[in-house]
PDB file of C-alpha atoms and ligand atoms in Angstrom:
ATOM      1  CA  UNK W  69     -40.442  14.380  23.439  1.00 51.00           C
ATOM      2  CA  UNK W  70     -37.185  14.470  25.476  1.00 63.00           C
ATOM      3  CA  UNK W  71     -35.644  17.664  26.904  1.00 77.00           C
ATOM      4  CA  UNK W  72     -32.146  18.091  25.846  1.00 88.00           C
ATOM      5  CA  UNK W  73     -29.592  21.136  26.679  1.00 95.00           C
ATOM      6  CA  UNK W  74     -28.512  22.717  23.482  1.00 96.00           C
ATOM      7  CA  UNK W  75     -24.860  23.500  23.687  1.00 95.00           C
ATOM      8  CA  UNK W  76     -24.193  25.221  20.282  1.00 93.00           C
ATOM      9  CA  UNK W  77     -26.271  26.260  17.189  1.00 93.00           C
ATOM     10  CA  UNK W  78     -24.474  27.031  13.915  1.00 89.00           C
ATOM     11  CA  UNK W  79     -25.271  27.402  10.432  1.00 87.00           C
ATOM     12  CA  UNK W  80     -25.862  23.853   9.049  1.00 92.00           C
ATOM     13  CA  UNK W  81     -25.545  22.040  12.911  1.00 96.00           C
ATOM     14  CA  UNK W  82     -27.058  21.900  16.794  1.00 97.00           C
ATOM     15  CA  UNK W  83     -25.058  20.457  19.330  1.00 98.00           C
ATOM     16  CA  UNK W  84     -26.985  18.933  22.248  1.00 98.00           C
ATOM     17  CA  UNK W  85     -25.768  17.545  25.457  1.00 97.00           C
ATOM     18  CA  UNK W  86     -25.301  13.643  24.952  1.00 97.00           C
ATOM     19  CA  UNK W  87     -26.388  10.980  26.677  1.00 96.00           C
ATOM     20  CA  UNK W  88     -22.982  10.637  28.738  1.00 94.00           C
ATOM     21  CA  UNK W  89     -20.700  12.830  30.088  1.00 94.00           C
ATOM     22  CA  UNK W  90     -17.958  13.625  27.503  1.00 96.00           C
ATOM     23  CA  UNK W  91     -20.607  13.386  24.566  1.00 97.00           C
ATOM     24  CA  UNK W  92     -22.614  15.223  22.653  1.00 98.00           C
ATOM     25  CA  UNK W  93     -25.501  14.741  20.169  1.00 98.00           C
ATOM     26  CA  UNK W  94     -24.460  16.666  16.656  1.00 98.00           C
ATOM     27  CA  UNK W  95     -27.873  17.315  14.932  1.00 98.00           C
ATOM     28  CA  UNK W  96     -27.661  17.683  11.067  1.00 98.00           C
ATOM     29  CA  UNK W  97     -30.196  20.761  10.042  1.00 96.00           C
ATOM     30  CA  UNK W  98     -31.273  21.862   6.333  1.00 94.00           C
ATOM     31  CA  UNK W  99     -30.342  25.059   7.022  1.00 90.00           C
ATOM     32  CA  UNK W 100     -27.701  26.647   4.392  1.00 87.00           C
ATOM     33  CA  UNK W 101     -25.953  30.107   3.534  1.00 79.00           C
ATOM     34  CA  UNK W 102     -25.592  31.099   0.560  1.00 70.00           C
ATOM     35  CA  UNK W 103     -21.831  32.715   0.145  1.00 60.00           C
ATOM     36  CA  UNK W 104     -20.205  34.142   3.350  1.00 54.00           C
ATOM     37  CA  UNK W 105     -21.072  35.878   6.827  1.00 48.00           C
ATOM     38  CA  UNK W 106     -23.551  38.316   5.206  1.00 54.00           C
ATOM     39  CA  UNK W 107     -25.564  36.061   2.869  1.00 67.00           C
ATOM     40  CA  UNK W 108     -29.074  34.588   2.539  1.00 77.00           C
ATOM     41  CA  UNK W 109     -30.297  31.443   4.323  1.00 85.00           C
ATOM     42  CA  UNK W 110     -31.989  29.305   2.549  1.00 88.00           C
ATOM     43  CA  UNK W 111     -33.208  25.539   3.487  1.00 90.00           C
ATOM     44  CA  UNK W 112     -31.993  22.566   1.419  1.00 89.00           C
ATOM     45  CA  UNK W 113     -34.731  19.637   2.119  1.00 87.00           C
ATOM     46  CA  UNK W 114     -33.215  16.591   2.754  1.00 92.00           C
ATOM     47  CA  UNK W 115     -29.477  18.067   3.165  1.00 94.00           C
ATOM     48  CA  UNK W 116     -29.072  17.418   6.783  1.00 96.00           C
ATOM     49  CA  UNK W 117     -29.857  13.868   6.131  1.00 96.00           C
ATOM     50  CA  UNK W 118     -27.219  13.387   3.585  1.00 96.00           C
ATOM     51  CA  UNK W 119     -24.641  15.508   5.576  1.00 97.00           C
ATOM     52  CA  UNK W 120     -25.389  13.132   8.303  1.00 97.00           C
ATOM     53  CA  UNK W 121     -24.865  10.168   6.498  1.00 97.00           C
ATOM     54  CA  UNK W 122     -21.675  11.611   4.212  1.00 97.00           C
ATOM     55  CA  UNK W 123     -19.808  12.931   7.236  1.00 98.00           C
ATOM     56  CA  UNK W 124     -20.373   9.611   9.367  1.00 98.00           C
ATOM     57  CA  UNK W 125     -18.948   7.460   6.039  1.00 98.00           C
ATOM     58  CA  UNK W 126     -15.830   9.924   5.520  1.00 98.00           C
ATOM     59  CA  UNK W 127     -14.721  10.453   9.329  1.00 98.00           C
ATOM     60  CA  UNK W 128     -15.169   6.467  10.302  1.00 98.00           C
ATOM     61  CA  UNK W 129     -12.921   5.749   6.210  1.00 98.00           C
ATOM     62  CA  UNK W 130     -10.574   8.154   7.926  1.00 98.00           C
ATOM     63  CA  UNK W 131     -10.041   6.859  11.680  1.00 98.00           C
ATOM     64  CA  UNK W 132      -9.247   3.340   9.379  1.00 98.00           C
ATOM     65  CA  UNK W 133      -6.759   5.068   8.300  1.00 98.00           C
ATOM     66  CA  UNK W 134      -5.359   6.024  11.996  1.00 98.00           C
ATOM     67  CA  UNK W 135      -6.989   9.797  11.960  1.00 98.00           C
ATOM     68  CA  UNK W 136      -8.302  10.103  15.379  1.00 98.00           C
ATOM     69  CA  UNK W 137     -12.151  12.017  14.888  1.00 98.00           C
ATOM     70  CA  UNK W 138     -14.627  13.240  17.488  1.00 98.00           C
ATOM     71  CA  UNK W 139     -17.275  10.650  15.974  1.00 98.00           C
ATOM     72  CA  UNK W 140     -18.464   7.839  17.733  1.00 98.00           C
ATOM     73  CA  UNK W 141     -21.324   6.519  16.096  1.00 98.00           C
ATOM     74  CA  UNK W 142     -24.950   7.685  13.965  1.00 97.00           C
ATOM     75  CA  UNK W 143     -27.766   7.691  15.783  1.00 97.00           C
ATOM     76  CA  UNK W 144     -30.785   7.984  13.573  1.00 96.00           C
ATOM     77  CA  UNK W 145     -31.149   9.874  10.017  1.00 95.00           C
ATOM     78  CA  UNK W 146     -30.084  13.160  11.452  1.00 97.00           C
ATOM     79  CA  UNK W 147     -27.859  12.811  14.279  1.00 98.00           C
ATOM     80  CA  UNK W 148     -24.638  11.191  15.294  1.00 98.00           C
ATOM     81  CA  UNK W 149     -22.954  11.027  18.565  1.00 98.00           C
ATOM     82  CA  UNK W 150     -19.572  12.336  19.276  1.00 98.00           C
ATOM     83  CA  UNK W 151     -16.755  13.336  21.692  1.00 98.00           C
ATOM     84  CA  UNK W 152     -16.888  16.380  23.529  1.00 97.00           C
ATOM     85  CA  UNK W 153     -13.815  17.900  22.479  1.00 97.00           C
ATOM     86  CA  UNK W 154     -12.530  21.836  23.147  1.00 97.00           C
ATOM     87  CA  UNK W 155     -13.049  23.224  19.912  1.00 96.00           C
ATOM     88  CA  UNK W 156      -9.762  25.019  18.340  1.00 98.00           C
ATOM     89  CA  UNK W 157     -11.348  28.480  16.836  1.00 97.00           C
ATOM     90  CA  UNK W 158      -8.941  27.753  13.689  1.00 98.00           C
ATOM     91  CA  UNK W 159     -10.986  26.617  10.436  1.00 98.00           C
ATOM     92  CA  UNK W 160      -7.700  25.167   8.450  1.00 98.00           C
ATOM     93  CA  UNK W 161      -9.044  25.233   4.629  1.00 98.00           C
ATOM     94  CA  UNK W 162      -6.516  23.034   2.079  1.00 98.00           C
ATOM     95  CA  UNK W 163      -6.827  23.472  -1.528  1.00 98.00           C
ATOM     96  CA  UNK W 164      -5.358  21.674  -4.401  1.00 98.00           C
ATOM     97  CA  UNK W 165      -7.143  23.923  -7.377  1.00 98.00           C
ATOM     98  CA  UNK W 166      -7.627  27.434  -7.709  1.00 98.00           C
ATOM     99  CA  UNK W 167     -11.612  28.371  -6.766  1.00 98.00           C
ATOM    100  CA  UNK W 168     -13.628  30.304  -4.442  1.00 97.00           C
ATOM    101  CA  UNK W 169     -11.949  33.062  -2.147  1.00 97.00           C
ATOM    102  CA  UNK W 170      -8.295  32.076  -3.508  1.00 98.00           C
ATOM    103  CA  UNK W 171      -9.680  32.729  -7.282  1.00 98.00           C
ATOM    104  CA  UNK W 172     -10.938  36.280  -6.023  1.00 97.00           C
ATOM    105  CA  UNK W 173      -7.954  37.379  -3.938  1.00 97.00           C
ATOM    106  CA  UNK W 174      -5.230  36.741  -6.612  1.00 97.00           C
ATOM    107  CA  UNK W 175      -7.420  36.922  -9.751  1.00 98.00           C
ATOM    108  CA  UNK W 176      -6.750  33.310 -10.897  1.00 98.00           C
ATOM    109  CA  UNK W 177      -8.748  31.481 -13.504  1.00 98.00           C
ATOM    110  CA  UNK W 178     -10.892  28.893 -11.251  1.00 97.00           C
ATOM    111  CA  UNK W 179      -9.907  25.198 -11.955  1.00 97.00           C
ATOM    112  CA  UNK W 180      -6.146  26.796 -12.297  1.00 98.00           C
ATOM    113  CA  UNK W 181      -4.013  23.244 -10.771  1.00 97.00           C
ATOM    114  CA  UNK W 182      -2.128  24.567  -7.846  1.00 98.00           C
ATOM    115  CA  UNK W 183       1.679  22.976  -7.821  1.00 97.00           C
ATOM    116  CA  UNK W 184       1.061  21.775  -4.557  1.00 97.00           C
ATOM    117  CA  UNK W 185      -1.607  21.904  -2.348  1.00 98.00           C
ATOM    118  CA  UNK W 186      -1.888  24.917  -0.471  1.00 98.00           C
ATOM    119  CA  UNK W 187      -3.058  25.513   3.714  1.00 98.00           C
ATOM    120  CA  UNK W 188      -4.891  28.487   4.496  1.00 98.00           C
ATOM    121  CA  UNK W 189      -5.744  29.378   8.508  1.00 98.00           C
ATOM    122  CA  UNK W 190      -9.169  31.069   9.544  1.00 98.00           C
ATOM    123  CA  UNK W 191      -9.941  32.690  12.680  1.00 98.00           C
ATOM    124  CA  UNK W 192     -13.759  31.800  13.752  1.00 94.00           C
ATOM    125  CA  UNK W 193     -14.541  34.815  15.244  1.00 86.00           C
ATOM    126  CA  UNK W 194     -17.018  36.576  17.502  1.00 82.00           C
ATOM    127  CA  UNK W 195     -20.440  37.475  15.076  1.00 79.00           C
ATOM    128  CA  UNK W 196     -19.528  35.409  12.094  1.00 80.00           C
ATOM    129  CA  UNK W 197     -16.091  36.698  10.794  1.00 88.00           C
ATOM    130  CA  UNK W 198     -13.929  34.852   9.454  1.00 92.00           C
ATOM    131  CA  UNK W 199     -10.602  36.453   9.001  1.00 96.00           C
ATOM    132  CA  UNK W 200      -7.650  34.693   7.259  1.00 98.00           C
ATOM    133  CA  UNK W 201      -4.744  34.249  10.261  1.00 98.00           C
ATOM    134  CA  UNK W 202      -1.207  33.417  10.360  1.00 98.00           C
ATOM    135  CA  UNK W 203       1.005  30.838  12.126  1.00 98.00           C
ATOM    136  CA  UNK W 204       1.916  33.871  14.392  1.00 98.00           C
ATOM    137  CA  UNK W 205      -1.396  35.128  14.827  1.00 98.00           C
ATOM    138  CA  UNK W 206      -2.707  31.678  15.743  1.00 98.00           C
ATOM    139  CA  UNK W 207       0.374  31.106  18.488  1.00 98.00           C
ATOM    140  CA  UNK W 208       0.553  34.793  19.499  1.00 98.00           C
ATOM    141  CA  UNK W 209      -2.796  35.382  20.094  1.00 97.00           C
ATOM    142  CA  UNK W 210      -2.981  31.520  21.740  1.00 97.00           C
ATOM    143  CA  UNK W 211      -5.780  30.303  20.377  1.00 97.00           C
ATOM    144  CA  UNK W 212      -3.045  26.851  19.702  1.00 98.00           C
ATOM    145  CA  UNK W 213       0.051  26.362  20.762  1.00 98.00           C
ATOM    146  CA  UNK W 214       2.710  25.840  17.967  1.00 98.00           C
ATOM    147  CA  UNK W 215       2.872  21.976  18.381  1.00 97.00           C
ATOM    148  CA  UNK W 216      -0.915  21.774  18.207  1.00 97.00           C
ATOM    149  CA  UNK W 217      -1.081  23.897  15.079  1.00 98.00           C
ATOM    150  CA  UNK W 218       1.520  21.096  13.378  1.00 97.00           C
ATOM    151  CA  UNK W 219      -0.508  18.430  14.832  1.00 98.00           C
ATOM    152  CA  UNK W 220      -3.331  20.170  12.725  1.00 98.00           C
ATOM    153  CA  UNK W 221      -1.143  21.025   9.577  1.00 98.00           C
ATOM    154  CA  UNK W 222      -0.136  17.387   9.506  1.00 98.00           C
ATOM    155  CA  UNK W 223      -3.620  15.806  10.237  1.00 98.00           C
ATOM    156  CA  UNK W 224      -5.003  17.916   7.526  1.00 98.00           C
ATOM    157  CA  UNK W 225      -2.817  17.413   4.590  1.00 98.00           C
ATOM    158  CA  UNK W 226      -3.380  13.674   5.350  1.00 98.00           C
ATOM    159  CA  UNK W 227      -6.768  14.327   5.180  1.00 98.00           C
ATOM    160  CA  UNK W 228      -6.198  15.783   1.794  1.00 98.00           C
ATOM    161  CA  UNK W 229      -4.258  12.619   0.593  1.00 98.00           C
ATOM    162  CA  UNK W 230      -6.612  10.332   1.544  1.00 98.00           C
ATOM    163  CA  UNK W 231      -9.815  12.410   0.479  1.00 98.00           C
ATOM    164  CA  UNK W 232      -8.415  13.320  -2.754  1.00 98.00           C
ATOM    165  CA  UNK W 233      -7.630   9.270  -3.633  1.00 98.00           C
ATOM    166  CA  UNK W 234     -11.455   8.279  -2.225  1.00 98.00           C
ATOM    167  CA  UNK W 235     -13.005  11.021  -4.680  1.00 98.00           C
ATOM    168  CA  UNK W 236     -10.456  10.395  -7.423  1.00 98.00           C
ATOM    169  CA  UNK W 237     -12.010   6.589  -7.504  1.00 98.00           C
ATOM    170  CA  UNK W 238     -15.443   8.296  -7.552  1.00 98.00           C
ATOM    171  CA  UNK W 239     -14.734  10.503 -10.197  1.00 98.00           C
ATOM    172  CA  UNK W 240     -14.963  13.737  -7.801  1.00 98.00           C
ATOM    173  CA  UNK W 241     -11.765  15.782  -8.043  1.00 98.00           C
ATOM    174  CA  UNK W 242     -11.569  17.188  -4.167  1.00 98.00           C
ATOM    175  CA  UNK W 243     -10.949  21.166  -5.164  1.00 98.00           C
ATOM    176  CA  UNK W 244     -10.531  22.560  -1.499  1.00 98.00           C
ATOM    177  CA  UNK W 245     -11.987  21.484   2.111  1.00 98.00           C
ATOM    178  CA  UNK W 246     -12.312  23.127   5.688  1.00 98.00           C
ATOM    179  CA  UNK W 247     -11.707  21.080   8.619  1.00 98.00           C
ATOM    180  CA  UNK W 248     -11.654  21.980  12.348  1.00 98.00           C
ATOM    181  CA  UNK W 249     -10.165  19.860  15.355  1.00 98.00           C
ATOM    182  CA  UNK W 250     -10.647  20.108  18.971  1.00 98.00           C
ATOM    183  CA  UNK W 251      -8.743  18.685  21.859  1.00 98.00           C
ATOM    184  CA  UNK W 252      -9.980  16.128  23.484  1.00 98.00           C
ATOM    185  CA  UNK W 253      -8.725  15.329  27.183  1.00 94.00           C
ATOM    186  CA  UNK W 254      -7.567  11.521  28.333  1.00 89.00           C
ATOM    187  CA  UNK W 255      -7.149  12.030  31.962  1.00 88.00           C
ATOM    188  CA  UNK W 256      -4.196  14.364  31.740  1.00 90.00           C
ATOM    189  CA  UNK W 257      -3.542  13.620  28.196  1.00 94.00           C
ATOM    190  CA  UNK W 258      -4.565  15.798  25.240  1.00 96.00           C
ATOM    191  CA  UNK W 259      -5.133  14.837  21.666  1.00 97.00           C
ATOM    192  CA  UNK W 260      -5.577  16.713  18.915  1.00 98.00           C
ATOM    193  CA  UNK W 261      -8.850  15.360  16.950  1.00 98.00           C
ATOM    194  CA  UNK W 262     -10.737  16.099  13.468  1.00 98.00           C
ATOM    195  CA  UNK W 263     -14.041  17.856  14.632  1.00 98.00           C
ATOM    196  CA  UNK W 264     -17.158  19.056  12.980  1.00 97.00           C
ATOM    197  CA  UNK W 265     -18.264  17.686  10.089  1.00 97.00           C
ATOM    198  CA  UNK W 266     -16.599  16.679   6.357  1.00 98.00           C
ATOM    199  CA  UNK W 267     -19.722  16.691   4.094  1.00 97.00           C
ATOM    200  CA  UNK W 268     -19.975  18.653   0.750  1.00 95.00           C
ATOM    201  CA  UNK W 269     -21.203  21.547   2.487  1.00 95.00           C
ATOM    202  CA  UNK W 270     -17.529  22.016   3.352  1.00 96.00           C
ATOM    203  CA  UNK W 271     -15.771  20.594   0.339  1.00 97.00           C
ATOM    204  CA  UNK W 272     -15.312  21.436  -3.521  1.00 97.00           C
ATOM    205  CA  UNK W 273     -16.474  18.347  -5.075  1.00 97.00           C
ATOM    206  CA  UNK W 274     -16.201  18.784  -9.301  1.00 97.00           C
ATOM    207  CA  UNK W 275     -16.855  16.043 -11.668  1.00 97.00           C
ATOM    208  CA  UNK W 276     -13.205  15.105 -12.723  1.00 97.00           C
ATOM    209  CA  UNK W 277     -14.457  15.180 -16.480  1.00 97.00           C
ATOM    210  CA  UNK W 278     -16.598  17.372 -17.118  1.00 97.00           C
ATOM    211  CA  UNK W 279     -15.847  19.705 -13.759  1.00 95.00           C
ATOM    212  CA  UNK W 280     -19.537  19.737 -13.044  1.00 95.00           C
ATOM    213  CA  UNK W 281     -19.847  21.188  -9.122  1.00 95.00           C
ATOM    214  CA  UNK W 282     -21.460  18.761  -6.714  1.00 92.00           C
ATOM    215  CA  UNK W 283     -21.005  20.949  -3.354  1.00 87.00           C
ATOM    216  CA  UNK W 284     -22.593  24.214  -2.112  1.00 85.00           C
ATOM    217  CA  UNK W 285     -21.810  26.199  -5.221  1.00 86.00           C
ATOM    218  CA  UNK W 286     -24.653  24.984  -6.783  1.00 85.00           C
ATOM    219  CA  UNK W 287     -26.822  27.415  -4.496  1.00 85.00           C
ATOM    220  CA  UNK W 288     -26.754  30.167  -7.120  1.00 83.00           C
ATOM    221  CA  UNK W 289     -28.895  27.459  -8.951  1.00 85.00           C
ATOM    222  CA  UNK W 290     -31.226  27.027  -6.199  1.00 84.00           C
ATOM    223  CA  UNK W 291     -31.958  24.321  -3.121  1.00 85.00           C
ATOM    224  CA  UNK W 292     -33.012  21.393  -6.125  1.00 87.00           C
ATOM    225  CA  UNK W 293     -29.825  21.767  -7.362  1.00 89.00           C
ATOM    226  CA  UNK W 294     -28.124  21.715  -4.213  1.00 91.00           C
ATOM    227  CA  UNK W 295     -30.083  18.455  -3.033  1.00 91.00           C
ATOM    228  CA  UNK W 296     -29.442  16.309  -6.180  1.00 93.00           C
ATOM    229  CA  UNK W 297     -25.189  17.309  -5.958  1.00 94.00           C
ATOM    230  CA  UNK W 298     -25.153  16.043  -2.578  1.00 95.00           C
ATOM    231  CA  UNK W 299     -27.559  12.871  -3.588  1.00 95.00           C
ATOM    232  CA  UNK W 300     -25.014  12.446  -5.840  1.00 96.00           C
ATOM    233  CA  UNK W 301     -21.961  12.672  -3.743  1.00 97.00           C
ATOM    234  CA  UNK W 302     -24.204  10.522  -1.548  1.00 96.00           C
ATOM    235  CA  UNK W 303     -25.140   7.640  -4.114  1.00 96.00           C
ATOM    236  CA  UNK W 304     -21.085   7.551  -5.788  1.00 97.00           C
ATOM    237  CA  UNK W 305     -19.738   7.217  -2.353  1.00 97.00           C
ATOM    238  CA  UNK W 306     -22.743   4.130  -1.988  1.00 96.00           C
ATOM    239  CA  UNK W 307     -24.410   5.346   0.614  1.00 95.00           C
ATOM    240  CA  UNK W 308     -27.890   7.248  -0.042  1.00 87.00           C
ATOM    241  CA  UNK W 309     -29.781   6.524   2.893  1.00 71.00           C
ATOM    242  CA  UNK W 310     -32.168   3.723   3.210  1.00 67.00           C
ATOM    243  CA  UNK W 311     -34.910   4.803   1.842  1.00 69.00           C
ATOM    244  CA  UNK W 312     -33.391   6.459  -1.276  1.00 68.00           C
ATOM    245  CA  UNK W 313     -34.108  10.426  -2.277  1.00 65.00           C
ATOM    246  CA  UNK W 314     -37.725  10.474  -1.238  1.00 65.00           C
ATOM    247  CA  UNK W 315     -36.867   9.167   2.255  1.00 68.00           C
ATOM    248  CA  UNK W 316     -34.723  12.327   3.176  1.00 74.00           C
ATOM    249  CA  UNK W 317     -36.801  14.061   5.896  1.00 75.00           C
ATOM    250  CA  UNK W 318     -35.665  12.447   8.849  1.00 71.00           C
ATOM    251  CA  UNK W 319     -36.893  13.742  12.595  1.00 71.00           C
ATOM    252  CA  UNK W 320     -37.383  17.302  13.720  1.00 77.00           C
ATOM    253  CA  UNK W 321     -35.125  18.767  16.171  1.00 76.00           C
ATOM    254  CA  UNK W 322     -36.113  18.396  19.613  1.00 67.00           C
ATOM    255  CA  UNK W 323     -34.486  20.138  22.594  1.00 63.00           C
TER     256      UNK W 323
HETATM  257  P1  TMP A 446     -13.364  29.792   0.128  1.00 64.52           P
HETATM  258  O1  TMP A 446     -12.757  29.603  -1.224  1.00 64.52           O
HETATM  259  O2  TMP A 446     -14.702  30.463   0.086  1.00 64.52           O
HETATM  260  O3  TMP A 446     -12.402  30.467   1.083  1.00 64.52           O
HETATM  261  O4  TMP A 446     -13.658  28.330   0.726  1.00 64.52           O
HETATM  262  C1  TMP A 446     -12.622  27.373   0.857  1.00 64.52           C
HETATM  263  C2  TMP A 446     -13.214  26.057   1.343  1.00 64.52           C
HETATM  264  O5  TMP A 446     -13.711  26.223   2.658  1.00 64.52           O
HETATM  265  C3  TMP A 446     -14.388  25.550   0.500  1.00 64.52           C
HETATM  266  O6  TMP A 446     -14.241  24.151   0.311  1.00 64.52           O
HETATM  267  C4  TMP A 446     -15.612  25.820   1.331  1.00 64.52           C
HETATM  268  C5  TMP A 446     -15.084  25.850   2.740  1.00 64.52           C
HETATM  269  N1  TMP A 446     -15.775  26.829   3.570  1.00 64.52           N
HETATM  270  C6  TMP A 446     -16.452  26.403   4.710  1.00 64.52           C
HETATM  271  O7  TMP A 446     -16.502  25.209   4.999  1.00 64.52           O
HETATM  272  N2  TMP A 446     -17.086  27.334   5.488  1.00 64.52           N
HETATM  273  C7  TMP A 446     -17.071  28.675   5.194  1.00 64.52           C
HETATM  274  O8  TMP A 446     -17.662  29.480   5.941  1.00 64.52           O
HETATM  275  C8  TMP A 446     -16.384  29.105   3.994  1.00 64.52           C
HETATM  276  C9  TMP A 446     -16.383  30.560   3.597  1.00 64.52           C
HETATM  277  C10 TMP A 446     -15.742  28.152   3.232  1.00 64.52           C
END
C-alpha cells in the first residue's frame, strides 16, 4: 500500500498529494450529511463511485464547451486526478426553481419557477459555517478580487446554461447547483477554474414530469434511496460504471 500526504478531508472528498507537482489525487468517499453543518452522517454505499464517475463526465462535457476545470483525468473507480488550484472560499450556488434554503428564507412554495435564474454567494468558513455573503463582503473582506468574482459569476451561469440543456435532454430539470473555483497559476498568469466536484450531491436533479428528486434530498428516505437517484442520474447520463450497480465498491482509501 502506498503512502500518500493527505492535503484536505471534507464531507463527501480526500485530497491527496498527486503524483506530480501541481496535482492532486481527489478521492471520492461514501460519506454523506444529511441537511447542513449540524446534521447526521450517514454512508451511501456505492456513492463515491458514482460521484466519481458523474463529476469526471460533467466537468470533461464542460471544458468541450471552453470551461476551463481543475480535472485532468480518472484514475480508477474512486479517484481522479486534478490541478492544484488555490481554492476561492466562495461556494457560488445558482438556482432556477424555488427549493431548499431559498424555499425556507422567503416562504415560497418549492418547485415555484424563478423568472430568471438567481446567484447566491457562500462564505466556507472556519468549523463548517456557511454564511450567505455579498459582492462587498466577498471584495471587502478579499477573499476575491472584484474581477475574479465576475470571472466566477460568468463561468457559473454558463455552467447553468449548459447543465440545464444536458439534463433537459435527460429528462432531469437542474433545480439549483453549488460550484467552487480556484485559481490556478501559469507561470505568472492566473486563471480562474471550476473546482471540486459537480455530482448530484451538489445539484437538484427532479424528474421534469413527474418532479421525482434524484439528488441528496432523498436522504430523509434513507442511503437505498439515495444510491438508486444517483444510479439513475448515473445510467440517463450513460455512464453507470462498468460493472453496473453491484460493481460500486471500488478501493479503500489509502494514505
Ligand atoms: P440550499 O437550498 O440548501 O441552500 O442548497 C442550494 C444548492 O447548493 C443545492 O443544490 C445543494 C447545494 N449545496 C451544497 O452543495 N453544499 C451544501 O453544503 C449546501 C447546504 C448546499
Amino acid at each position: 500500500m502506498t503512502r500518500r500526504r493527505r492535503i484536505y478531508e471534507g464531507k463527501g472528498k480526500v485530497l491527496f498529494e498527486g503524483p506530480e507537482p501541481g496535482t492532486l489525487v481527489q478521492y471520492f468517499k461514501d460519506d454523506a450529511v444529511a441537511g447542513d453543518s449540524d446534521a447526521k452522517h450517514v454512508v451511501i454505499t456505492g456513492k463515491g463511485v458514482l460521484n466519481n464517475r458523474i463529476s469526471e463526465y460533467l466537468m470533461m462535457r464542460l471544458s468541450e464547451i471552453g470551461v476551463p476545470t481543475h480535472f485532468v483525468r480518472r484514475l480508477n473507480m474512486r479517484e481522479q486526478l486534478v490541478r492544484e488550484v488555490e481554492i476561492i472560499p466562495i461556494q457560488v450556488v445558482v438556482r432556477n426553481v424555488v427549493a431548499g434554503s431559498l424555499a425556507t428564507r422567503f416562504a415560497i412554495a418549492e418547485g415555484t419557477a424563478l423568472p430568471r435564474s438567481i446567484v447566491e454567494f457562500y462564505y466556507k468558513g472556519e468549523g463548517g459555517q456557511r454564511p450567505m455573503v455579498s459582492e462587498e463582503h466577498i471584495t471587502a473582506f478579499g477573499w476575491a478580487a472584484p474581477e475574479d468574482l465576475d470571472e466566477m459569476m460568468n463561468l457559473a451561469l454558463r455552467v447553468n446554461d449548459f447543465l440545464s440543456g444536458l439534463f433537459l435532454g435527460i429528462g432531469l430539470k437542474l433545480v439549483d447547483f453549488k460550484v467552487e473555483f480556484g485559481r490556478l497559476w501559469e507561470n505568472d498568469y492566473m486563471r480562474i477554474v471550476l473546482a471540486d466536484e459537480i455530482s448530484p450531491d451538489n445539484c437538484r436533479l427532479w424528474d421534469i414530469k413527474t418532479n421525482e428528486r434524484f439528488d441528496r434530498d432523498q436522504l430523509s428516505r434513507g442511503p437505498g434511496r439515495v444510491e438508486e437517484a444517483y444510479q439513475e442520474v448515473a445510467r440517463r447520463l450513460g455512464i453507470l460504471p462498468e460493472g453496473g450497480p453491484r460493481d460500486l465498491k471500488g478501493p479503500k482509501v489509502m494514505q
